[in-house]
GROMACS .gro file of C-alpha atoms in nm:
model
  200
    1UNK     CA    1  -3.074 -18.527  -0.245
    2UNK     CA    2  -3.271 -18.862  -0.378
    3UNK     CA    3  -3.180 -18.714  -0.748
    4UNK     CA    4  -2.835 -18.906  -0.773
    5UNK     CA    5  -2.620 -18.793  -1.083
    6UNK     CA    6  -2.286 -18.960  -0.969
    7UNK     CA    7  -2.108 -18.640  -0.910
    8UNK     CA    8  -1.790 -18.778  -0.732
    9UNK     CA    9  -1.924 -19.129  -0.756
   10UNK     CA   10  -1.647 -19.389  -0.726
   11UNK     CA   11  -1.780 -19.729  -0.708
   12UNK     CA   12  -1.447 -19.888  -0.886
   13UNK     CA   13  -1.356 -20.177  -0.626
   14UNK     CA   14  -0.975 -20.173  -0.738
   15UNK     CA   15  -0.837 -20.355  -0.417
   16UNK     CA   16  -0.442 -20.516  -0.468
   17UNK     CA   17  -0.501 -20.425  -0.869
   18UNK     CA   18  -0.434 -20.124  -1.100
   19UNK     CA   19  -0.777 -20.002  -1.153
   20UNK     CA   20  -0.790 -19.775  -1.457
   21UNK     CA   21  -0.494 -19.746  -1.607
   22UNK     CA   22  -0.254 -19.786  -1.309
   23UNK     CA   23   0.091 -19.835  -1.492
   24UNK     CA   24   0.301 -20.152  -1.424
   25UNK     CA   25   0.656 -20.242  -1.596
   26UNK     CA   26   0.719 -20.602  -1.715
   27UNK     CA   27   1.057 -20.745  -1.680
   28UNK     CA   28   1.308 -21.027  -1.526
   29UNK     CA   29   0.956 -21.194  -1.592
   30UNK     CA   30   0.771 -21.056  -1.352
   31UNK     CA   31   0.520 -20.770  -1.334
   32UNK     CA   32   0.644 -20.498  -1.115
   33UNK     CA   33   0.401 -20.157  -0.981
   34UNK     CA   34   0.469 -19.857  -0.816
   35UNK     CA   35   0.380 -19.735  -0.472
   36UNK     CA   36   0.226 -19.402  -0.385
   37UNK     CA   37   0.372 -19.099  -0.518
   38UNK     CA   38   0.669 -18.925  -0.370
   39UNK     CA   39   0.591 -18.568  -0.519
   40UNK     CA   40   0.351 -18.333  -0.690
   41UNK     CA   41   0.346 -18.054  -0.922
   42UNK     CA   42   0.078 -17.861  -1.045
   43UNK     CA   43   0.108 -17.722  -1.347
   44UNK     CA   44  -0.183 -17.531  -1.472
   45UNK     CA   45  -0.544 -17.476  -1.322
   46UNK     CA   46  -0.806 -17.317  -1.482
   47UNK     CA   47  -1.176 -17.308  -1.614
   48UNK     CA   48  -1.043 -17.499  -1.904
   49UNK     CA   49  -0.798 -17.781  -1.802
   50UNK     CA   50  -0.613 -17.879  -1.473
   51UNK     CA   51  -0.240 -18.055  -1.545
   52UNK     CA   52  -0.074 -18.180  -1.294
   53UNK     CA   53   0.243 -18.391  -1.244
   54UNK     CA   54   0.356 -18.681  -1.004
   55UNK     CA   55   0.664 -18.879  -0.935
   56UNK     CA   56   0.689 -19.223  -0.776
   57UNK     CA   57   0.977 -19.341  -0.673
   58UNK     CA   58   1.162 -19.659  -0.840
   59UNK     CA   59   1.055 -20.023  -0.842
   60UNK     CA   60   1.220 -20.108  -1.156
   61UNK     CA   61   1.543 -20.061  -1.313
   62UNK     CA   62   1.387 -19.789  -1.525
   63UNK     CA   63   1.426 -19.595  -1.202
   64UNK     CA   64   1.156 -19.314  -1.088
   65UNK     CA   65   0.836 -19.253  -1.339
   66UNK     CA   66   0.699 -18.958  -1.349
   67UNK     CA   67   0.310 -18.887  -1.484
   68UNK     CA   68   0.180 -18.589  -1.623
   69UNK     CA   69  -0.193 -18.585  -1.595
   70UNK     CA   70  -0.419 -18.342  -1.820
   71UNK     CA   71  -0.818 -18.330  -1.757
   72UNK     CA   72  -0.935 -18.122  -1.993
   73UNK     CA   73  -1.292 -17.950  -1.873
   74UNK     CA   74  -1.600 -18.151  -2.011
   75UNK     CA   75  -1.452 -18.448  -2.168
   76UNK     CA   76  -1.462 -18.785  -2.034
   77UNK     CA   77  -1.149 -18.906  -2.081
   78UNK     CA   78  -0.811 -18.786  -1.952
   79UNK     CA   79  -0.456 -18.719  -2.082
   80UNK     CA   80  -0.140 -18.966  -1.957
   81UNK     CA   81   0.191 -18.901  -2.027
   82UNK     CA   82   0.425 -19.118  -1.871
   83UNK     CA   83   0.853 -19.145  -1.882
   84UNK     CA   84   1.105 -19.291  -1.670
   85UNK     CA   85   1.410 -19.189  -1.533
   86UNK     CA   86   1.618 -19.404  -1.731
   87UNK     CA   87   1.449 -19.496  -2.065
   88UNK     CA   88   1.767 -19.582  -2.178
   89UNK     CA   89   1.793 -19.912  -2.008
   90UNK     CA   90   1.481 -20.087  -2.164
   91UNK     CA   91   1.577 -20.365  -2.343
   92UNK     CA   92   1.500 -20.725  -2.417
   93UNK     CA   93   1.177 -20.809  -2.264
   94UNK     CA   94   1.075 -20.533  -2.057
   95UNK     CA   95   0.728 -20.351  -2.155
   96UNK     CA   96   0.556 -20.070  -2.010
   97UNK     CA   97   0.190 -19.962  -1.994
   98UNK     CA   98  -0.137 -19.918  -1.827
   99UNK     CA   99  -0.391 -20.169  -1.719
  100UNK     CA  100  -0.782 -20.244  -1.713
  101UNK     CA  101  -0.861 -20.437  -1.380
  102UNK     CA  102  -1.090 -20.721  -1.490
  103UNK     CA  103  -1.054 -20.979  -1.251
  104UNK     CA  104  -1.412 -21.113  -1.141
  105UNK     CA  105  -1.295 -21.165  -0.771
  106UNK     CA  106  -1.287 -20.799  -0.781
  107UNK     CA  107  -1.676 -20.775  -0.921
  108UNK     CA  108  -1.516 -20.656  -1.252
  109UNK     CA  109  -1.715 -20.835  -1.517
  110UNK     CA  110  -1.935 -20.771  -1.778
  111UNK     CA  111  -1.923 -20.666  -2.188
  112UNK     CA  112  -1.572 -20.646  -2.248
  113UNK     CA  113  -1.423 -20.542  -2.628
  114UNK     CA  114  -1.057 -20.503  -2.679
  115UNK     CA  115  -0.943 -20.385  -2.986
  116UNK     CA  116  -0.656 -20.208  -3.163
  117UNK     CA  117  -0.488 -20.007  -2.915
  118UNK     CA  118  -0.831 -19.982  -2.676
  119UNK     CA  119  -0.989 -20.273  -2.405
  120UNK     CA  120  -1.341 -20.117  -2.278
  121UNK     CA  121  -1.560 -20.260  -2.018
  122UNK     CA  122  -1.948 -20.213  -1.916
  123UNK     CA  123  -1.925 -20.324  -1.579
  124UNK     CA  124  -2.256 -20.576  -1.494
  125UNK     CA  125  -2.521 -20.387  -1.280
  126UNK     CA  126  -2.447 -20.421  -0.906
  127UNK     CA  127  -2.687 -20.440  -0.625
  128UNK     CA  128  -2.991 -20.557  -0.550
  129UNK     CA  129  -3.166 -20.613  -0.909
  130UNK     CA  130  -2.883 -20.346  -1.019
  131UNK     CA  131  -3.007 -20.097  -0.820
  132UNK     CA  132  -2.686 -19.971  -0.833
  133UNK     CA  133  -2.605 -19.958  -1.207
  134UNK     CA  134  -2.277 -20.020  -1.428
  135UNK     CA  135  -1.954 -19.870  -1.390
  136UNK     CA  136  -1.748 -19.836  -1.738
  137UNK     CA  137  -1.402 -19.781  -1.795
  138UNK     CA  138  -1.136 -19.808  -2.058
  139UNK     CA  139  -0.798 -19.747  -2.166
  140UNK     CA  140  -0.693 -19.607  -2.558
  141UNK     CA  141  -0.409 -19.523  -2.717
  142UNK     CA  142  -0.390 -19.283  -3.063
  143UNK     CA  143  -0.155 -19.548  -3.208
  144UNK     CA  144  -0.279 -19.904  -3.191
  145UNK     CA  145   0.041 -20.020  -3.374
  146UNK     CA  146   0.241 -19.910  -3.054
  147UNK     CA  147   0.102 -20.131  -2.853
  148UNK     CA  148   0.029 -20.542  -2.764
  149UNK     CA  149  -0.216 -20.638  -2.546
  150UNK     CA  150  -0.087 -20.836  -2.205
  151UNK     CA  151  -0.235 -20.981  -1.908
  152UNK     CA  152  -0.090 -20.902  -1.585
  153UNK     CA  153  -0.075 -21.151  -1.280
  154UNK     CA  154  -0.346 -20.955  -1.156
  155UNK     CA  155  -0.565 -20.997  -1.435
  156UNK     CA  156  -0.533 -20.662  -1.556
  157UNK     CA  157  -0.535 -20.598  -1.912
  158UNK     CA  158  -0.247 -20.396  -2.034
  159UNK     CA  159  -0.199 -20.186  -2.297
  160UNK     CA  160   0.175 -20.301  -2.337
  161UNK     CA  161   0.468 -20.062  -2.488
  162UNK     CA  162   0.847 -20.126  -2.577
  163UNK     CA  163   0.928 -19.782  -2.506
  164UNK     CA  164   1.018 -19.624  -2.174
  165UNK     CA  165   0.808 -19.262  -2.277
  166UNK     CA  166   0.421 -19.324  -2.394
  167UNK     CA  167   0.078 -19.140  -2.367
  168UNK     CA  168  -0.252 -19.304  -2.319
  169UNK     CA  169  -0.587 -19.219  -2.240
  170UNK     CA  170  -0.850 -19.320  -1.935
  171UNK     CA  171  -1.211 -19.255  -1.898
  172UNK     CA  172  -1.517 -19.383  -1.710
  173UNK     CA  173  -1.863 -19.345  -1.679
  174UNK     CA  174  -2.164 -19.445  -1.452
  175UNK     CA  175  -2.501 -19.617  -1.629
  176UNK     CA  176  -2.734 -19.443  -1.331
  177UNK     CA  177  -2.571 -19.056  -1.457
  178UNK     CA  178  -2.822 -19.114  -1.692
  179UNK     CA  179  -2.569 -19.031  -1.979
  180UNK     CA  180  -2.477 -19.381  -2.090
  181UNK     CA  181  -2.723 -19.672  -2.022
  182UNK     CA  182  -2.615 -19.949  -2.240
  183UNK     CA  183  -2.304 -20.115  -2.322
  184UNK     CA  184  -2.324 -20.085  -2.698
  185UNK     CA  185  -2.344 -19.714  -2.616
  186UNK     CA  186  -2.027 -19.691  -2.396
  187UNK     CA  187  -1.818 -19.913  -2.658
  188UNK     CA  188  -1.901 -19.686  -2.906
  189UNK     CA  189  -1.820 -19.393  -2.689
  190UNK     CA  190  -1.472 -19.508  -2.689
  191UNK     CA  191  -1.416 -19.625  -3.036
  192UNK     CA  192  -1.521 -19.271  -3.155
  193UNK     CA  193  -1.255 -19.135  -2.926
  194UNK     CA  194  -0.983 -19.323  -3.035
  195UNK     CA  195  -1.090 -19.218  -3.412
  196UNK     CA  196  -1.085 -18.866  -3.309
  197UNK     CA  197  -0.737 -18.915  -3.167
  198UNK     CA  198  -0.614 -19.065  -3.518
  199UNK     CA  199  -0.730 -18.734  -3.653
  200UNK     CA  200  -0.530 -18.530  -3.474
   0.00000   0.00000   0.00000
């Protein structure tokens, strides 16, 4: 028990924000999130992936969005399809997309890069002289040209689209897993990814 490999850790303070990739719409000049999910679906389990689907109900005029999740076994970041019930009415200044949290009040700080389509963070150590290591998270996208990057009133970064149906990708990591120690490390971690997406 005093060998700690962050199985189920979740040290991600995400309070009133989005966290990793929570999805928020922007329009009437305002940014507008969704509650907790009204229904679930499960739509495949097995020893190689899990998908499963939720719907939340509206807080926009796009109406209801529903999100398809897809964790594939041993890769570190996840699958995020996202659509709303009526694409069809996005227009003029309304974008959709997820968000980083990096608002300092929230003890998200640290070695940030945003790119092209991708904003990774290596969270500063927490704890006593960091006994309790860095967090990391990011959000990517296959197509960086689909995207602008926003901030949020929450000071999320967002991964911003002009179209009502999108995929994006999420992952994390812990520094005291022993996997990834450094923030040079994680960056690259994600950069790679994104690459591999291009490929596909």
């Amino acid at each position: 028990f005093n060998d700690n490999r962050g199985e189920g850790m979740d040290n991600y303070t995400m309070g009133a924000a989005r966290g990793v990739g929570g999805v928020a719409v922007y329009g009437d000049g305002e940014w507008k999130t969704y509650g907790p999910w009204e229904k679930y679906e499960i739509i495949h389990t097995g020893d190689d992936y899990v998908e499963l689907e939720l719907v939340y109900p509206a807080c926009s005029m796009l109406g209801k969005m529903t999100y398809r999740i897809t964790l594939k076994r041993g890769e570190r970041f996840f699958r995020n399809d996202v659509s709303f019930e009526f694409a069809e009415r996005m227009r003029g200044d309304f974008r959709v997309g997820p968000g980083l949290d990096l608002e300092p009040k929230r003890d998200h700080k640290g070695s940030l890069v945003e790119e092209p389509g991708l904003v990774s963070l290596f969270e500063d150590a927490k704890g006593k002289d960091g006994a309790e290591g860095s967090a990391m998270e990011a959000i990517v996208v296959a197509d960086p040209s689909a995207v602008e990057v926003l901030t949020d009133g929450q000071n999320c970064r967002v991964l911003a689209f002009k179209t009502a149906k999108f995929t994006y990708w999420a992952g994390s990591a812990w520094s005291l897993a022993g996997e990834v120690t450094t923030a040079g490390a994680w960056h690259d971690i994600v950069r790679n990814f994104q690459k591999g997406l291009k490929t596909k």
